[in-house]
Coordinates of C-alpha atoms in Angstrom, one line a residue:
Chain A
M1 CA -7.2 -8.1 -22.3
I2 CA -4.8 -5.1 -21.7
E3 CA -4.8 -2.0 -23.9
L4 CA -2.6 0.9 -23.3
Q5 CA -2.8 3.8 -25.7
N6 CA 0.1 6.3 -25.7
V7 CA 0.4 6.0 -21.9
T8 CA 2.8 8.3 -20.2
K9 CA 3.2 8.5 -16.4
L10 CA 5.2 11.4 -14.9
Y11 CA 6.3 11.6 -11.3
G12 CA 7.0 15.3 -11.3
K13 CA 9.8 15.6 -13.8
V14 CA 10.7 12.0 -13.7
I15 CA 9.2 9.7 -16.4
G16 CA 7.9 6.4 -15.1
V17 CA 6.4 5.2 -18.4
N18 CA 7.0 7.0 -21.7
D19 CA 4.4 6.9 -24.5
F20 CA 3.6 3.3 -24.0
T21 CA 1.2 1.7 -26.5
L22 CA 0.4 -2.0 -26.1
K23 CA -2.5 -4.3 -26.9
L24 CA -2.4 -7.8 -25.4
G25 CA -5.0 -10.6 -25.8
P26 CA -5.6 -13.3 -23.2
G27 CA -2.5 -15.4 -22.5
A28 CA 0.7 -15.5 -20.5
Y29 CA 3.2 -12.7 -20.9
G30 CA 6.5 -11.9 -19.4
L31 CA 7.3 -8.3 -18.6
L32 CA 11.1 -8.1 -18.7
G33 CA 13.3 -5.2 -17.8
P34 CA 16.1 -4.2 -15.5
N35 CA 15.4 -2.7 -12.1
G36 CA 14.0 0.8 -12.5
S37 CA 12.9 0.2 -16.1
G38 CA 9.3 1.1 -15.3
K39 CA 7.8 -2.4 -14.8
S40 CA 6.2 -1.6 -11.4
T41 CA 4.9 1.7 -12.7
L42 CA 3.3 -0.1 -15.6
L43 CA 1.8 -2.7 -13.3
N44 CA 0.5 0.1 -11.0
L45 CA -1.2 1.7 -14.0
I46 CA -2.7 -1.7 -15.1
T47 CA -4.0 -2.3 -11.6
G48 CA -5.4 1.2 -11.3
Q49 CA -3.1 2.3 -8.5
L50 CA -1.9 5.1 -10.7
R51 CA -3.6 7.4 -13.2
P52 CA -1.8 7.9 -16.5
T53 CA -0.6 11.5 -17.0
L54 CA -1.4 11.0 -20.7
G55 CA -3.2 8.3 -22.6
T56 CA -5.6 5.6 -21.6
V57 CA -5.4 2.3 -19.9
R58 CA -8.0 -0.4 -20.4
V59 CA -8.0 -3.8 -18.7
M60 CA -10.6 -6.3 -19.9
G61 CA -12.2 -3.4 -21.7
Q62 CA -12.6 -1.3 -18.6
S63 CA -10.7 1.5 -16.8
P64 CA -8.9 -0.1 -13.9
R65 CA -9.1 2.9 -11.7
N66 CA -11.4 2.2 -8.6
N67 CA -13.1 -0.5 -10.6
A68 CA -14.6 -3.0 -8.2
E69 CA -15.9 -5.2 -10.9
L70 CA -12.5 -5.5 -12.5
F71 CA -10.8 -6.1 -9.1
R72 CA -13.0 -9.2 -8.6
R73 CA -11.4 -10.7 -11.7
L74 CA -7.9 -9.6 -10.9
G75 CA -5.2 -11.1 -8.8
Y76 CA -2.1 -9.0 -8.0
C77 CA 1.1 -10.0 -6.2
P78 CA 3.2 -6.8 -5.9
G79 CA 6.9 -6.7 -5.6
S80 CA 6.9 -5.1 -2.2
E81 CA 6.7 -7.2 0.9
G82 CA 4.0 -5.4 3.0
L83 CA 2.8 -8.2 5.2
Y84 CA 1.6 -7.9 8.7
A85 CA 4.2 -9.3 11.0
S86 CA 1.9 -10.3 13.9
V87 CA -0.8 -12.1 12.1
S88 CA -0.6 -15.6 10.6
G89 CA -0.4 -16.2 6.8
Y90 CA -3.7 -17.9 7.0
D91 CA -5.4 -15.0 8.8
W92 CA -3.9 -12.5 6.3
V93 CA -5.0 -14.4 3.2
R94 CA -8.4 -15.0 4.7
Y95 CA -8.8 -11.3 5.5
L96 CA -7.9 -10.3 2.0
Q97 CA -10.4 -12.8 0.6
Q98 CA -13.1 -11.3 2.8
L99 CA -12.1 -7.9 1.3
Q100 CA -12.5 -9.6 -2.1
G101 CA -16.2 -10.0 -1.2
M102 CA -16.2 -13.6 0.1
T103 CA -18.1 -14.6 3.2
A104 CA -16.1 -15.7 6.3
G105 CA -16.6 -19.3 5.5
E106 CA -15.7 -19.0 1.8
A107 CA -12.6 -16.9 2.7
Q108 CA -11.4 -19.6 5.1
A109 CA -11.7 -22.3 2.5
A110 CA -10.1 -20.2 -0.2
A111 CA -7.2 -19.2 2.0
A112 CA -6.5 -22.7 3.1
E113 CA -6.6 -24.0 -0.4
A114 CA -4.4 -21.3 -1.9
L115 CA -1.8 -21.6 0.9
E116 CA -1.7 -25.4 0.4
M117 CA -1.3 -24.8 -3.4
V118 CA 1.8 -22.8 -2.8
G119 CA 3.3 -25.2 -0.2
M120 CA 2.4 -23.2 2.9
A121 CA 0.0 -25.7 4.5
Q122 CA 2.3 -26.6 7.3
A123 CA 3.3 -23.1 8.3
M124 CA 0.2 -21.1 7.5
H125 CA -0.9 -20.7 11.2
R126 CA 2.4 -19.3 12.3
P127 CA 2.9 -15.6 12.5
I128 CA 4.3 -14.0 9.4
S129 CA 7.2 -12.6 11.4
S130 CA 8.5 -16.1 11.7
Y131 CA 8.5 -16.8 7.9
S132 CA 11.5 -16.9 5.7
R133 CA 11.6 -14.6 2.7
G134 CA 10.6 -17.5 0.5
M135 CA 7.6 -18.3 2.7
R136 CA 6.5 -14.7 2.5
Q137 CA 6.7 -14.9 -1.2
R138 CA 4.6 -18.0 -1.3
T139 CA 2.1 -16.3 1.0
K140 CA 2.0 -13.3 -1.2
L141 CA 1.3 -15.5 -4.2
A142 CA -1.4 -17.3 -2.3
Q143 CA -3.4 -14.1 -1.6
A144 CA -3.3 -13.3 -5.3
L145 CA -4.5 -16.8 -6.4
A146 CA -7.0 -17.5 -3.6
H147 CA -10.1 -15.9 -5.3
R148 CA -9.3 -17.6 -8.6
P149 CA -9.0 -14.5 -10.7
D150 CA -9.1 -14.6 -14.5
F151 CA -6.1 -12.4 -14.8
L152 CA -3.0 -12.8 -12.5
I153 CA -0.4 -10.0 -12.3
L154 CA 2.9 -10.9 -10.6
D155 CA 5.7 -8.5 -9.9
E156 CA 9.0 -10.4 -9.2
P157 CA 7.2 -13.3 -7.6
F158 CA 10.3 -15.5 -7.3
N159 CA 12.4 -13.1 -5.3
G160 CA 13.9 -14.8 -2.3
L161 CA 12.8 -18.3 -3.3
D162 CA 15.3 -21.2 -3.4
P163 CA 15.6 -23.3 -6.5
V164 CA 13.2 -25.9 -5.2
G165 CA 10.7 -23.2 -4.4
R166 CA 11.1 -21.6 -7.8
H167 CA 10.5 -24.9 -9.4
E168 CA 7.4 -25.6 -7.3
L169 CA 5.9 -22.2 -7.9
T170 CA 6.8 -22.4 -11.6
E171 CA 4.7 -25.6 -11.8
V172 CA 1.8 -23.9 -10.0
L173 CA 1.9 -21.1 -12.5
R174 CA 2.2 -23.4 -15.5
K175 CA -0.9 -25.2 -14.3
W176 CA -2.5 -21.9 -14.0
I177 CA -1.7 -21.0 -17.6
K178 CA -2.8 -24.4 -18.8
H179 CA -6.3 -23.8 -17.3
G180 CA -6.6 -20.9 -19.8
K181 CA -6.1 -18.2 -17.3
S182 CA -4.1 -15.1 -18.2
L183 CA -0.9 -14.0 -16.6
L184 CA 1.4 -11.0 -16.7
F185 CA 4.7 -11.8 -15.0
A186 CA 7.2 -9.1 -14.4
S187 CA 10.8 -9.9 -13.7
H188 CA 14.3 -8.7 -14.4
L189 CA 15.6 -12.2 -14.8
L190 CA 15.2 -13.8 -18.2
H191 CA 15.2 -17.4 -17.2
E192 CA 12.3 -16.8 -14.8
V193 CA 10.2 -15.5 -17.7
E194 CA 11.4 -18.1 -20.1
S195 CA 10.4 -20.9 -17.7
L196 CA 6.8 -19.8 -18.0
T197 CA 6.2 -18.2 -21.4
Q198 CA 7.7 -17.4 -24.7
S199 CA 5.7 -14.2 -25.1
F200 CA 7.4 -11.3 -23.6
L201 CA 7.5 -7.5 -23.4
L202 CA 10.8 -5.9 -23.0
I203 CA 10.9 -2.5 -21.4
C204 CA 13.5 0.0 -20.4
G205 CA 13.4 3.6 -19.4
G206 CA 9.7 3.4 -19.4
R207 CA 9.5 2.5 -23.0
L208 CA 8.5 -0.7 -24.7
L209 CA 11.6 -1.9 -26.5
A210 CA 10.4 -5.1 -28.0
S211 CA 7.4 -7.5 -27.8
G212 CA 6.5 -10.9 -29.2
T213 CA 8.2 -14.2 -29.0
A214 CA 11.9 -14.9 -28.9
Q215 CA 11.7 -15.6 -32.7
D216 CA 10.1 -12.3 -33.3
V217 CA 12.9 -10.5 -31.5
H218 CA 15.5 -12.6 -33.3
A219 CA 14.0 -11.4 -36.6
M220 CA 14.3 -7.9 -35.3
M221 CA 18.0 -8.5 -34.7
V222 CA 18.9 -9.2 -38.3
G223 CA 21.4 -6.5 -39.3
M224 CA 22.1 -5.6 -35.7
P225 CA 25.6 -6.0 -34.3
N226 CA 26.1 -9.5 -33.0
E227 CA 28.9 -10.7 -30.7
V228 CA 30.9 -13.8 -31.7
A229 CA 33.4 -15.4 -29.3
L230 CA 36.4 -17.3 -30.9
R231 CA 39.0 -19.2 -29.0
C232 CA 42.2 -19.0 -31.1
N233 CA 45.9 -20.0 -30.9
D234 CA 46.8 -16.3 -31.8
P235 CA 43.9 -14.1 -31.0
H236 CA 45.8 -10.9 -31.7
A237 CA 46.6 -12.0 -35.3
L238 CA 43.0 -13.1 -35.8
A239 CA 41.7 -9.8 -34.5
S240 CA 44.0 -7.9 -36.8
L241 CA 42.9 -10.1 -39.8
L242 CA 39.1 -9.5 -39.1
L243 CA 39.6 -5.7 -38.7
R244 CA 41.6 -5.6 -42.0
E245 CA 38.8 -7.5 -43.8
H246 CA 36.2 -5.1 -42.3
A247 CA 34.5 -8.2 -40.8
A248 CA 34.5 -6.8 -37.2
D249 CA 33.3 -3.5 -35.8
S250 CA 35.2 -4.0 -32.5
V251 CA 37.3 -6.7 -30.9
R252 CA 38.1 -7.6 -27.3
I253 CA 40.8 -10.1 -26.2
E254 CA 40.8 -12.0 -22.9
D255 CA 43.6 -14.6 -22.8
S256 CA 43.0 -16.8 -25.9
L257 CA 39.4 -15.7 -26.3
L258 CA 38.6 -13.1 -28.9
T259 CA 35.2 -11.5 -28.8
V260 CA 34.1 -9.8 -32.0
A261 CA 31.2 -7.4 -32.5
T262 CA 30.0 -7.4 -36.1
Q263 CA 27.0 -6.1 -38.1
Q264 CA 27.6 -8.8 -40.7
P265 CA 27.6 -12.1 -38.8
G266 CA 26.5 -13.9 -42.0
R267 CA 29.6 -12.7 -43.9
L268 CA 31.9 -13.5 -41.0
F269 CA 30.6 -17.1 -40.7
E270 CA 30.8 -17.6 -44.4
Q271 CA 34.3 -16.3 -45.0
L272 CA 36.0 -17.2 -41.7
P273 CA 37.1 -20.7 -42.8
G274 CA 38.8 -19.3 -45.9
W275 CA 40.7 -16.6 -43.9
L276 CA 41.8 -19.2 -41.3
K277 CA 43.1 -21.5 -44.1
T278 CA 45.1 -18.8 -45.8
S279 CA 46.5 -17.3 -42.5
G280 CA 47.2 -20.7 -40.8
L281 CA 45.4 -19.6 -37.6
Q282 CA 43.6 -22.2 -35.6
V283 CA 40.2 -21.7 -33.9
S284 CA 39.3 -24.3 -31.4
E285 CA 36.0 -22.9 -30.2
M286 CA 33.5 -20.6 -31.7
H287 CA 30.1 -19.6 -30.5
S288 CA 27.7 -16.7 -30.8
A289 CA 27.2 -14.8 -27.6
D290 CA 23.8 -13.8 -29.0
E291 CA 22.0 -17.1 -28.9
S292 CA 20.1 -16.6 -25.7
L293 CA 17.3 -14.2 -25.0
Q294 CA 19.6 -12.6 -22.5
A295 CA 21.8 -11.6 -25.3
L296 CA 18.9 -10.1 -27.3
F297 CA 17.9 -8.2 -24.2
N298 CA 21.4 -6.9 -23.8
S299 CA 21.6 -5.9 -27.4
L300 CA 18.3 -4.1 -27.3
M301 CA 19.3 -2.3 -24.2
K302 CA 22.5 -1.2 -25.8
M303 CA 20.6 0.0 -28.9
H304 CA 18.2 1.9 -26.7
R305 CA 21.1 3.6 -24.9
G306 CA 22.7 4.4 -28.3
E307 CA 25.7 2.2 -27.6
L308 CA 25.2 0.2 -30.8
Chain B
M1 CA -20.7 -3.3 4.3
G2 CA -19.4 -6.9 4.6
N3 CA -15.9 -5.7 3.7
V4 CA -16.1 -2.9 6.3
G5 CA -17.1 -5.5 8.9
A6 CA -14.1 -7.7 7.9
V7 CA -11.7 -4.8 8.3
F8 CA -13.3 -3.9 11.6
L9 CA -12.9 -7.4 13.0
F10 CA -9.4 -7.8 11.6
E11 CA -8.3 -4.5 13.2
W12 CA -9.9 -5.4 16.5
R13 CA -8.1 -8.8 16.5
R14 CA -4.8 -7.0 15.7
S15 CA -5.3 -4.6 18.6
L16 CA -5.3 -7.4 21.1
T17 CA -1.6 -7.2 21.6
L18 CA 0.3 -6.3 24.8
P19 CA 1.5 -2.9 23.7
R20 CA -1.9 -1.9 22.5
M21 CA -3.6 -3.2 25.5
A22 CA -1.1 -1.2 27.6
W23 CA -2.2 1.9 25.7
W24 CA -5.8 1.0 26.4
G25 CA -5.1 0.7 30.1
M26 CA -3.3 4.1 30.1
L27 CA -6.2 5.8 28.5
A28 CA -8.5 4.3 31.2
A29 CA -6.1 5.1 34.0
F30 CA -5.4 8.7 33.0
P31 CA -8.6 10.4 34.3
V32 CA -8.6 8.2 37.4
F33 CA -5.0 9.2 38.2
I34 CA -5.7 12.9 37.8
V35 CA -8.9 12.8 39.8
A36 CA -7.3 10.8 42.6
L37 CA -4.4 13.2 42.7
I38 CA -6.7 16.2 43.2
R39 CA -9.1 14.3 45.5
F40 CA -6.4 13.1 47.9
T41 CA -3.9 16.0 47.8
A42 CA -6.1 19.1 47.6
Y43 CA -6.7 21.0 50.8
R44 CA -10.3 21.4 50.1
S45 CA -12.5 19.6 47.5
P46 CA -13.2 21.8 44.5
P47 CA -16.8 22.9 43.9
P48 CA -19.0 20.6 41.6
S49 CA -18.8 23.0 38.6
N50 CA -15.0 22.7 38.7
W51 CA -15.2 19.0 38.8
T52 CA -17.5 19.1 35.8
W53 CA -15.0 21.1 33.8
L54 CA -12.2 18.8 34.9
F55 CA -14.1 15.7 33.7
F56 CA -14.9 17.5 30.5
A57 CA -11.3 18.4 29.9
L58 CA -10.1 14.9 30.8
V59 CA -12.6 12.5 29.1
P60 CA -14.5 13.9 26.0
M61 CA -11.5 16.2 25.3
L62 CA -8.1 14.7 26.2
V63 CA -8.8 10.9 26.2
S64 CA -11.0 11.1 23.2
M65 CA -8.6 13.3 21.3
L66 CA -5.5 11.3 22.2
G67 CA -7.1 8.0 21.6
T68 CA -8.5 8.8 18.2
L69 CA -5.4 10.8 17.2
L70 CA -3.2 7.7 17.8
W71 CA -5.6 5.3 16.1
T72 CA -7.2 7.0 13.1
T73 CA -4.5 9.4 12.0
P74 CA -2.2 6.7 10.7
A75 CA -5.0 4.5 9.3
I76 CA -3.7 4.9 5.7
S77 CA -0.2 6.2 6.3
A78 CA 0.7 3.1 8.3
E79 CA -0.4 0.8 5.4
L80 CA 1.6 2.9 3.0
E81 CA 4.8 2.8 5.2
R82 CA 4.4 -0.9 5.7
R83 CA 3.8 -1.2 1.9
S84 CA 0.6 -3.3 2.6
W85 CA -1.7 -0.7 1.1
V86 CA -1.5 -2.2 -2.4
Y87 CA -2.9 -5.6 -1.2
L88 CA -5.9 -3.8 0.1
A89 CA -6.4 -1.3 -2.7
V90 CA -6.7 -4.0 -5.4
R91 CA -9.8 -5.4 -3.7
P92 CA -13.3 -4.3 -4.8
N93 CA -13.8 -1.1 -2.9
G94 CA -10.9 -2.1 -0.7
G95 CA -9.7 1.3 0.1
T96 CA -13.1 2.5 1.2
A97 CA -13.6 -0.6 3.3
V98 CA -10.3 -0.2 5.0
L99 CA -10.9 3.4 5.7
L100 CA -14.3 2.9 7.3
G101 CA -13.4 -0.3 9.0
K102 CA -10.4 1.2 10.7
Y103 CA -12.5 4.3 11.7
L104 CA -15.1 2.1 13.3
A105 CA -12.5 0.0 15.0
A106 CA -10.7 3.1 16.3
V107 CA -13.9 4.7 17.7
T108 CA -15.1 1.6 19.4
W109 CA -11.6 1.0 20.8
V110 CA -11.3 4.5 22.4
I111 CA -14.8 4.7 23.9
P112 CA -14.5 1.7 26.3
P113 CA -11.3 2.9 28.2
A114 CA -12.7 6.4 28.4
L115 CA -16.0 5.0 29.8
L116 CA -14.1 2.8 32.2
G117 CA -11.9 5.7 33.4
L118 CA -14.9 7.9 33.8
S119 CA -16.9 5.3 35.7
I120 CA -14.1 5.0 38.2
A121 CA -13.1 8.7 38.4
V122 CA -16.6 10.2 38.9
P123 CA -17.5 8.3 42.0
L124 CA -13.9 8.8 43.2
A125 CA -14.4 12.6 43.0
D126 CA -17.5 12.4 45.1
T127 CA -19.0 15.6 43.7
G128 CA -22.5 15.2 45.0
D129 CA -23.8 15.4 41.5
S130 CA -22.1 12.2 40.2
W131 CA -24.9 10.8 38.2
R132 CA -25.5 13.9 36.1
I133 CA -21.8 14.5 35.5
W134 CA -21.3 10.8 34.5
W135 CA -24.3 10.8 32.1
T136 CA -23.3 14.1 30.5
M137 CA -19.8 13.0 30.0
V138 CA -20.9 9.7 28.5
R139 CA -23.0 11.5 25.9
L140 CA -20.3 14.0 25.2
L141 CA -17.8 11.2 24.8
C142 CA -20.1 9.4 22.3
L143 CA -20.3 12.7 20.3
S144 CA -16.6 13.6 20.5
C145 CA -15.0 10.3 19.7
P146 CA -16.7 9.9 16.3
A147 CA -16.1 13.6 15.4
Y148 CA -12.4 13.7 16.4
G149 CA -11.9 10.3 14.8
A150 CA -13.3 11.5 11.5
I151 CA -11.2 14.7 11.6
Y152 CA -8.0 12.8 12.3
L153 CA -8.8 10.3 9.6
L154 CA -9.3 13.0 7.1
L155 CA -6.1 14.7 8.1
G156 CA -4.2 11.4 7.8
I157 CA -5.4 11.0 4.2
L158 CA -4.8 14.6 3.2
L159 CA -1.1 14.3 4.0
P160 CA -0.1 10.7 4.6
R161 CA 3.6 11.3 4.9
R162 CA 3.1 13.9 7.7
A163 CA -0.1 12.6 9.1
M164 CA 0.8 12.8 12.8
V165 CA 2.5 16.2 12.5
L166 CA -0.6 17.5 10.8
A167 CA -2.9 16.0 13.4
V168 CA -0.9 17.3 16.3
A169 CA -0.8 20.7 14.7
Y170 CA -4.5 20.7 14.2
T171 CA -5.1 19.7 17.8
L172 CA -2.8 22.4 19.2
I173 CA -3.9 25.2 17.0
F174 CA -7.6 24.6 16.5
E175 CA -8.8 22.5 19.4
L176 CA -6.6 24.0 22.2
V177 CA -6.1 27.6 21.0
I178 CA -8.7 28.7 18.5
A179 CA -11.4 27.0 20.4
W180 CA -10.8 29.5 23.2
V181 CA -10.7 32.6 21.0
P182 CA -13.9 34.6 21.7
A183 CA -14.8 35.0 18.0
V184 CA -16.8 33.3 15.4
I185 CA -13.9 31.2 14.3
N186 CA -14.1 29.1 17.4
K187 CA -17.4 27.7 16.0
L188 CA -15.3 25.7 13.6
T189 CA -13.9 23.6 16.4
I190 CA -15.3 20.5 18.0
Q191 CA -14.5 21.7 21.4
Y192 CA -16.7 24.8 21.0
R193 CA -19.7 22.5 20.3
L194 CA -19.0 20.1 23.2
R195 CA -18.4 23.0 25.6
A196 CA -21.7 24.6 24.6
I197 CA -23.5 21.4 25.2
L198 CA -21.8 20.8 28.5
V199 CA -22.8 24.2 29.8
Q200 CA -26.5 23.6 29.0
W201 CA -26.7 19.9 30.0
C202 CA -24.9 20.4 33.3
D203 CA -26.6 23.7 33.9
L204 CA -23.4 25.6 34.5
S205 CA -25.5 28.8 34.7
D206 CA -22.9 30.8 36.6
I207 CA -20.8 30.8 33.5
A208 CA -23.6 30.9 31.0
V209 CA -25.1 34.2 32.4
R210 CA -21.8 36.1 32.2
P211 CA -22.0 38.6 29.3
S212 CA -20.0 39.4 26.2
G213 CA -16.7 37.5 26.0
V214 CA -17.9 34.3 27.8
L215 CA -21.0 34.1 25.6
A216 CA -18.7 34.0 22.6
L217 CA -17.0 30.9 24.1
I218 CA -20.2 29.0 24.5
G219 CA -22.7 30.6 22.2
D220 CA -26.4 30.8 22.7
D221 CA -27.5 28.2 20.2
P222 CA -29.7 25.4 21.7
A223 CA -27.9 22.2 22.7
W224 CA -29.8 20.1 20.1
Q225 CA -28.3 22.2 17.3
H226 CA -24.8 21.4 18.5
V227 CA -25.7 17.8 18.8
V228 CA -27.0 17.7 15.3
I229 CA -23.8 19.4 14.0
L230 CA -21.6 17.0 15.9
M231 CA -23.5 14.0 14.5
L232 CA -23.3 15.3 11.0
I233 CA -19.5 15.9 11.2
P234 CA -18.4 12.2 11.0
P235 CA -20.5 11.2 7.9
T236 CA -19.6 14.4 6.2
L237 CA -15.8 14.1 6.8
L238 CA -15.8 10.4 6.1
L239 CA -17.5 11.1 2.7
I240 CA -14.8 13.7 1.9
A241 CA -12.1 11.2 3.1
V242 CA -13.4 8.5 0.8
A243 CA -13.6 10.9 -2.1
I244 CA -10.0 12.0 -1.5
L245 CA -8.8 8.4 -1.1
R246 CA -10.4 7.4 -4.4
W247 CA -8.9 10.3 -6.1
S248 CA -5.4 9.9 -4.6
E249 CA -2.6 7.9 -6.1
F250 CA -0.6 5.8 -3.8
S251 CA 2.3 4.2 -5.6
A252 CA 3.6 0.9 -4.1
S253 CA 6.8 1.1 -6.1
A254 CA 7.6 4.6 -4.8
E255 CA 6.5 3.7 -1.3
S256 CA 4.8 7.0 -1.0
D257 CA 2.0 9.0 -2.3
V258 CA 2.7 10.7 -5.6

């Protein structure tokens, strides 16, 4: 569905995307990265708004640049606001559907249906200037869904939504995915991506850091430094012990909580009970800080920055 | 073409707001106000040829230039500033449709107030040759609006971040200065063509027969030649504008052209 071959995008001397190679089949994918990581540049390349400085971009086997045929099958919800304040949500979505190639009648029906789908049926005839941020997000999503594209690209679609709104739109998108449609969902928040898909792409500094499922990335983390948090009656003594045994690369103490970074978590977990028994120290709580995808993301980011 | 029509109608609907209608009224009132000022304050009514030049300066020149400058120059830059461009650009031929639709909306928006102002101002002037002046100005208006609109649209695409500055600079340098330079370069301006047609259609022979310098200001080409050139300017410039638009990169994330 998407194929990027050694794609680099430069804005003058600034690198937007750096030697990006990627091949994705149909399905739902989360594009995860912090602000300024190159997510929007990547989406602009995929939607044909930008030309790669180097490399090639293919979407559904075609170049996306000025590609009318492809745009008929593509729905895009950008991160920027960009709505007309004085027109109603309904008029705006209808207008965009007419631009999509629908007749006036078809566009009216499609706009009404899409706005209802995202929960905007009540407010769709009000001017956009009177909408809350969440309502504007819903309207933006409606314009991307209305023509029933095969491939939906969303850039931070949950910005400004309250928890109820997030849940409702998550359900809309889950149904979308269930119908066999493809989705590329960019976000800087892990839980947003996790709520929709387990397949994700992690980017930073315009580079693809990791891709695959959460399990794939866990496998990549074997041998990488992990963080383990231990609540102990004497954290200073435990820290000293772990450093003496070369079981910790670094330690951090906050009150009674000792956080240990180690490249040998297996050895730590295996030998810790014996060390505690001989030293007489008591650990009341222990958990890996690296169990969530967020931790993987943090670790990969640190690796990328050379901090690990 | 359906997409162009959709943009055209959408832009027209958007134009029916109080501020924009106020601008519409000002464009219509401007020639009326100037003519009324001269008509009721001048010691003696100017000769018909002077009235003709005045109407030429007011309607096919000023109203047409001002109206199209305000409307077509920011056609794309306004969408970029508002960050709404990306929604349009990811539609099939969306950019082209927006460009052409906005152009048509602008031209059809500027001509009616100019026509209204002209239709009130010409009888008010009471020149004795009202019908011919009115009819000539209407035809010149229908030639000038599309031509100026296309030029300003193109300038707006060439430099979206400084569209208005570029358009005003073009107007001042080319249409108001170079157009009056008695040399071949003035043939590059719209005003030269319109002026040459005016002299022939209104039979301003007292100017046309003057030798040397004046001839360079109006030329000796037949009127039909100028009309053809003026009619060819809009499609040519629009084609160039579409080509530039399709070639350009407008990044939504950077909020500017890159």
